PDB file of C-alpha atoms in Angstrom:
ATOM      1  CA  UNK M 803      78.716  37.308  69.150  1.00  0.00           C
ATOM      2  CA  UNK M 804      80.943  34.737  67.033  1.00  0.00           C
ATOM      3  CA  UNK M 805      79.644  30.963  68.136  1.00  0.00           C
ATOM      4  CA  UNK M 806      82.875  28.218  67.700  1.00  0.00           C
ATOM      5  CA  UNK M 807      82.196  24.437  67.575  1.00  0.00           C
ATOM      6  CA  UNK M 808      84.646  22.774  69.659  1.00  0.00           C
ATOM      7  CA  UNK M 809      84.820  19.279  67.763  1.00  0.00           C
ATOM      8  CA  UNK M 810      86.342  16.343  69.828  1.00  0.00           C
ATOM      9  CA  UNK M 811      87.941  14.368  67.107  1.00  0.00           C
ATOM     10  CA  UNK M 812      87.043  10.443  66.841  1.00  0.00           C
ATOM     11  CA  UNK M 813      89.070   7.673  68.480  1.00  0.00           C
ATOM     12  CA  UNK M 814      89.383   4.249  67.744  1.00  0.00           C
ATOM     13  CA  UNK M 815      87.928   3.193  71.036  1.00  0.00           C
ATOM     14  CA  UNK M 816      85.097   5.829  70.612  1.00  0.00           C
ATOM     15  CA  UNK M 817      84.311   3.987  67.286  1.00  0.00           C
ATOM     16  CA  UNK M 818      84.102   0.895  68.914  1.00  0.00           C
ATOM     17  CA  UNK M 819      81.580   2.330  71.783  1.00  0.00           C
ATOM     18  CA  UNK M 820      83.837   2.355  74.359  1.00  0.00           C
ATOM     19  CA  UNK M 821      84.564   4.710  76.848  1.00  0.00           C
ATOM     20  CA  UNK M 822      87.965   5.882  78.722  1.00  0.00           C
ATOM     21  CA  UNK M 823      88.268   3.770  81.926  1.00  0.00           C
ATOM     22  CA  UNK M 824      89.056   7.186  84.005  1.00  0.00           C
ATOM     23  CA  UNK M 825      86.422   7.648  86.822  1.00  0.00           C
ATOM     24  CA  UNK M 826      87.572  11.111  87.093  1.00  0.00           C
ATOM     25  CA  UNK M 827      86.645  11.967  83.269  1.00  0.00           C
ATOM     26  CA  UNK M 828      82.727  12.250  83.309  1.00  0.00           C
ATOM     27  CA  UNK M 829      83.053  14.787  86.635  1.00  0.00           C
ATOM     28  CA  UNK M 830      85.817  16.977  84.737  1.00  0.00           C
ATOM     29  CA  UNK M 831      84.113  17.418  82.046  1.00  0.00           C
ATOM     30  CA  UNK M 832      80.701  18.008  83.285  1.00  0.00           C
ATOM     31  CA  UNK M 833      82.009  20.488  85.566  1.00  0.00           C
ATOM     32  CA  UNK M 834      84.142  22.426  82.460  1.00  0.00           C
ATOM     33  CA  UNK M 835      80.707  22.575  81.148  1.00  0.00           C
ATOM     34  CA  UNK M 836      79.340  23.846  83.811  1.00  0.00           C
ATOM     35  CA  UNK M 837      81.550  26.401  84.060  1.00  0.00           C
ATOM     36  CA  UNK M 838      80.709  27.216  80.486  1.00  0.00           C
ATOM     37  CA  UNK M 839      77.390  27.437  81.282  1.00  0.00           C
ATOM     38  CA  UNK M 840      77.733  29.973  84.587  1.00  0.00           C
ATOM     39  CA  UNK M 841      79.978  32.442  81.920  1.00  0.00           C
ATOM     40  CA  UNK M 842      76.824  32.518  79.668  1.00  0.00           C
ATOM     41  CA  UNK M 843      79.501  30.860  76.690  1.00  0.00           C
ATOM     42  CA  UNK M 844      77.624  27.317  76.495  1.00  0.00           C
ATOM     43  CA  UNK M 845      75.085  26.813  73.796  1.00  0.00           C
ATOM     44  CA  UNK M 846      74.631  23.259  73.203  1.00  0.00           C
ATOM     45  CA  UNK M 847      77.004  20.203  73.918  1.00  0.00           C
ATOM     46  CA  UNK M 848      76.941  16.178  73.600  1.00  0.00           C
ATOM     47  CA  UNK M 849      78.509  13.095  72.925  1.00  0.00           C
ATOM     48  CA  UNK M 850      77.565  11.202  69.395  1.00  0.00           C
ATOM     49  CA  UNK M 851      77.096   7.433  68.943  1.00  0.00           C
ATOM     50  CA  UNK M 852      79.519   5.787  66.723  1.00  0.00           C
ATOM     51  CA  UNK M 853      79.733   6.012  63.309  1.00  0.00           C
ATOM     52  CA  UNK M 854      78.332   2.448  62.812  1.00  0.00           C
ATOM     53  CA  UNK M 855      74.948   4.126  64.564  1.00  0.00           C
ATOM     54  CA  UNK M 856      75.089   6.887  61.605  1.00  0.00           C
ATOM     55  CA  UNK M 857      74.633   7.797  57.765  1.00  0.00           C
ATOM     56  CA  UNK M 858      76.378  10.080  55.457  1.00  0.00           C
ATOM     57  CA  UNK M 859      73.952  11.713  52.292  1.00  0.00           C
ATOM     58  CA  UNK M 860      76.199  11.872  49.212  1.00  0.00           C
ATOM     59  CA  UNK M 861      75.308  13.972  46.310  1.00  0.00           C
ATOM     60  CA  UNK M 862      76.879  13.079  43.005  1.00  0.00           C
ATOM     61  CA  UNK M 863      77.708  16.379  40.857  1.00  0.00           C
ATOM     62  CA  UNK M 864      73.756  16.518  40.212  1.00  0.00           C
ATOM     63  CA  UNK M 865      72.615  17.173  43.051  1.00  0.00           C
ATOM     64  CA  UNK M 866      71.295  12.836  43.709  1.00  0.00           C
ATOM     65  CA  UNK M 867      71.549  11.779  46.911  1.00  0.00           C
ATOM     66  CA  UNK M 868      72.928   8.542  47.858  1.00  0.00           C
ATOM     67  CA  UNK M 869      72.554   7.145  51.323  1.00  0.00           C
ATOM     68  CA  UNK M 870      75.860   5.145  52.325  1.00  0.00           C
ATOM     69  CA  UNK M 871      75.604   3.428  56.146  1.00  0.00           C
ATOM     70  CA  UNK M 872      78.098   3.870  58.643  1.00  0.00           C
ATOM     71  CA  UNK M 873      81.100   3.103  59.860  1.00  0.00           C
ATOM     72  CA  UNK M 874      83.103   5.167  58.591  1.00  0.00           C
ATOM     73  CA  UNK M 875      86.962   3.941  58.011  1.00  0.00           C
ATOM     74  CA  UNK M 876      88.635   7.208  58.565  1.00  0.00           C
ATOM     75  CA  UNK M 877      88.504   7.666  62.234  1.00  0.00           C
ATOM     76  CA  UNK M 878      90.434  10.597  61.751  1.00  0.00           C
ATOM     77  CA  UNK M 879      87.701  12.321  59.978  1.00  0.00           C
ATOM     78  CA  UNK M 880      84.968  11.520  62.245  1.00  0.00           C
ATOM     79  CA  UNK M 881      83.336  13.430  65.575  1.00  0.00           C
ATOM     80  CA  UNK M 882      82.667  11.677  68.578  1.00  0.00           C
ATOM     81  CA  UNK M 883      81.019  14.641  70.406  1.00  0.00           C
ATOM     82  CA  UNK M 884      80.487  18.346  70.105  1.00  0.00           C
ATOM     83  CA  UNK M 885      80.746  21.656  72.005  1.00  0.00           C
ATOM     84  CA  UNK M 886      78.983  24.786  70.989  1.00  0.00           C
ATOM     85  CA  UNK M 887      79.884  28.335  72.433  1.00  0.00           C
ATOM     86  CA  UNK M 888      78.826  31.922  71.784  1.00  0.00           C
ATOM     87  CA  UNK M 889      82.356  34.342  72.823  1.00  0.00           C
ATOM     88  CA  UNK M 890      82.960  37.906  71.777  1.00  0.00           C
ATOM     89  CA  UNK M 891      86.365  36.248  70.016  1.00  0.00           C
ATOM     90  CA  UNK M 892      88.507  33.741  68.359  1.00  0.00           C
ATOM     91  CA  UNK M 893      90.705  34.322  70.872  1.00  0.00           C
ATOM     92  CA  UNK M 894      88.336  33.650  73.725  1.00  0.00           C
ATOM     93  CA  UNK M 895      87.382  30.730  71.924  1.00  0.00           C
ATOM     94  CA  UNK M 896      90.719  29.663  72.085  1.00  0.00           C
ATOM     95  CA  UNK M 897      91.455  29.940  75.475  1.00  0.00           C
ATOM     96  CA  UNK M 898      88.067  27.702  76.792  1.00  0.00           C
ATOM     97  CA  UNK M 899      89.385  25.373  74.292  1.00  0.00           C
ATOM     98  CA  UNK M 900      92.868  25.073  76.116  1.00  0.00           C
ATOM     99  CA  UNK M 901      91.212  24.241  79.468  1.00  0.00           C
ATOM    100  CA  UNK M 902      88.865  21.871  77.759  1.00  0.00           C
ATOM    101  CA  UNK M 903      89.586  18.490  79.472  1.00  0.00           C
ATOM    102  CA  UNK M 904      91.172  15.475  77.074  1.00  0.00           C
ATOM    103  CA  UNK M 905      88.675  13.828  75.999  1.00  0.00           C
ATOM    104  CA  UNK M 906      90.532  10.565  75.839  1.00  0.00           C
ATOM    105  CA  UNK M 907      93.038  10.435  78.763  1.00  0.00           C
ATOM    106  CA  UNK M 908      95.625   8.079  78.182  1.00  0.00           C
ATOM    107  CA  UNK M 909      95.569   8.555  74.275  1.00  0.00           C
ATOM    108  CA  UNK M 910      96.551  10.587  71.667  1.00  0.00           C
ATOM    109  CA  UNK M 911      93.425  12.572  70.729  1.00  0.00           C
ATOM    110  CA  UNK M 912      92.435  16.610  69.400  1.00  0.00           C
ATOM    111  CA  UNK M 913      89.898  18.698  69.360  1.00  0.00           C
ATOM    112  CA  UNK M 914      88.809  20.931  66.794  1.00  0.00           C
ATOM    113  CA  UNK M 915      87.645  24.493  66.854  1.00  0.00           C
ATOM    114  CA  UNK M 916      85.569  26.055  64.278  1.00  0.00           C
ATOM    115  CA  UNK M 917      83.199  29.113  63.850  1.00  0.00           C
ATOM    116  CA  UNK M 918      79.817  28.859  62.930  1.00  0.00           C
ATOM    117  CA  UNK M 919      78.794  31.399  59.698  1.00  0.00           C
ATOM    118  CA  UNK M 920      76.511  33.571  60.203  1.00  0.00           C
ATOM    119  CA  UNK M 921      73.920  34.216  63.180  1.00  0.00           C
ATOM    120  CA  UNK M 922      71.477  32.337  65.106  1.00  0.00           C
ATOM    121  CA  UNK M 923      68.970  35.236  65.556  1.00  0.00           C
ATOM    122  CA  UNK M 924      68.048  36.180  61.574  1.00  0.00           C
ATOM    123  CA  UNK M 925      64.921  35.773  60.193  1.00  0.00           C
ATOM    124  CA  UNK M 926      64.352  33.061  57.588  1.00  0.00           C
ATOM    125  CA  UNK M 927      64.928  35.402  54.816  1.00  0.00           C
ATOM    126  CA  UNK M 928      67.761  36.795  55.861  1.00  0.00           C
ATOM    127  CA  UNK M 929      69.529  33.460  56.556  1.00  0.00           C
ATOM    128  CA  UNK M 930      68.564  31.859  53.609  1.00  0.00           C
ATOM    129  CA  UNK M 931      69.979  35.038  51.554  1.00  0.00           C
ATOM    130  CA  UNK M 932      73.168  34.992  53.943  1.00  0.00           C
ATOM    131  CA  UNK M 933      74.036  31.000  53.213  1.00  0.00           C
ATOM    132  CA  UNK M 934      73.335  32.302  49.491  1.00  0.00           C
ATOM    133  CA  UNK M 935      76.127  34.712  49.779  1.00  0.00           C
ATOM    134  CA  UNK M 936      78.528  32.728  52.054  1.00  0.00           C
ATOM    135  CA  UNK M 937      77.827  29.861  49.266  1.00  0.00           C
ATOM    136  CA  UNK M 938      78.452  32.487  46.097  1.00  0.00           C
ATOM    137  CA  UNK M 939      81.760  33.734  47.936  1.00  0.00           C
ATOM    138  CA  UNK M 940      83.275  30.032  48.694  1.00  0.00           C
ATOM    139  CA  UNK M 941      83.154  29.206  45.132  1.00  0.00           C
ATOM    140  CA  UNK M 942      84.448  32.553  44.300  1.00  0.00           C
ATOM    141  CA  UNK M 943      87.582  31.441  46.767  1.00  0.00           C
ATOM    142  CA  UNK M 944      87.296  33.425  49.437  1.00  0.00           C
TER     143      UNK M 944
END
């Protein structure tokens, strides 16, 4: 089965380490997960620290990494937790992702669905020659 990553998109107050003063948040969303769970849909889920806890690995057009310390000033651009889910569809997908509670009531904030490439189960081999391929046909453009 397709797995999505349901990203919940940073926050300002998430970057600062705070959390939404909404008692009823932490129950709501434990219990959506839970839910998740009982279907057999939940893989993996959690909350990240901020940015200023993290690092980002850049590699120059040579492949030379260079380690750059967080924060990060696009908030925008950042995750402030994760959801991971194994559905039959995109269109199941979809519709957990509609009940999923805001992550940040009172505020303007999104979440972000994505599929995962390729699958969980393959042996070594097979996944290293499958991120090969899915590699070979991004730079091909599609």
């Amino acid at each position: 089965m397709p797995r999505f990553m349901i990203q919940v998109r940073a926050t300002a107050m998430s970057e600062a380490g705070d959390f939404p003063d909404d008692p009823t948040l932490v129950p709501r969303m434990m219990a959506f997960h839970d839910e998740m769970a009982r279907a057999g849909v939940l893989v993996d889920g959690a909350g990240l620290q901020p940015s200023s806890q993290g690092f980002r690995v850049h590699y120059d057009a040579a492949g030379r990494p260079q380690v750059l310390d967080g924060p990060f000033a696009e908030t925008k651009e950042l995750i402030a937790g994760y959801t991971l889910i194994d559905v039959p569809s995109r269109d199941e997908a979809l519709a957990w992702a509609r009940r999923f509670p805001a992550p940040f009531p009172g505020l303007d904030c999104c979440i972000e669905v994505r599929p995962l490439m390729g699958g969980i189960d393959l042996p070594p081999e097979d996944a290293e020659r499958l991120i090969r391929e899915q590699l070979a046909s991004i730079k091909r453009g599609g």
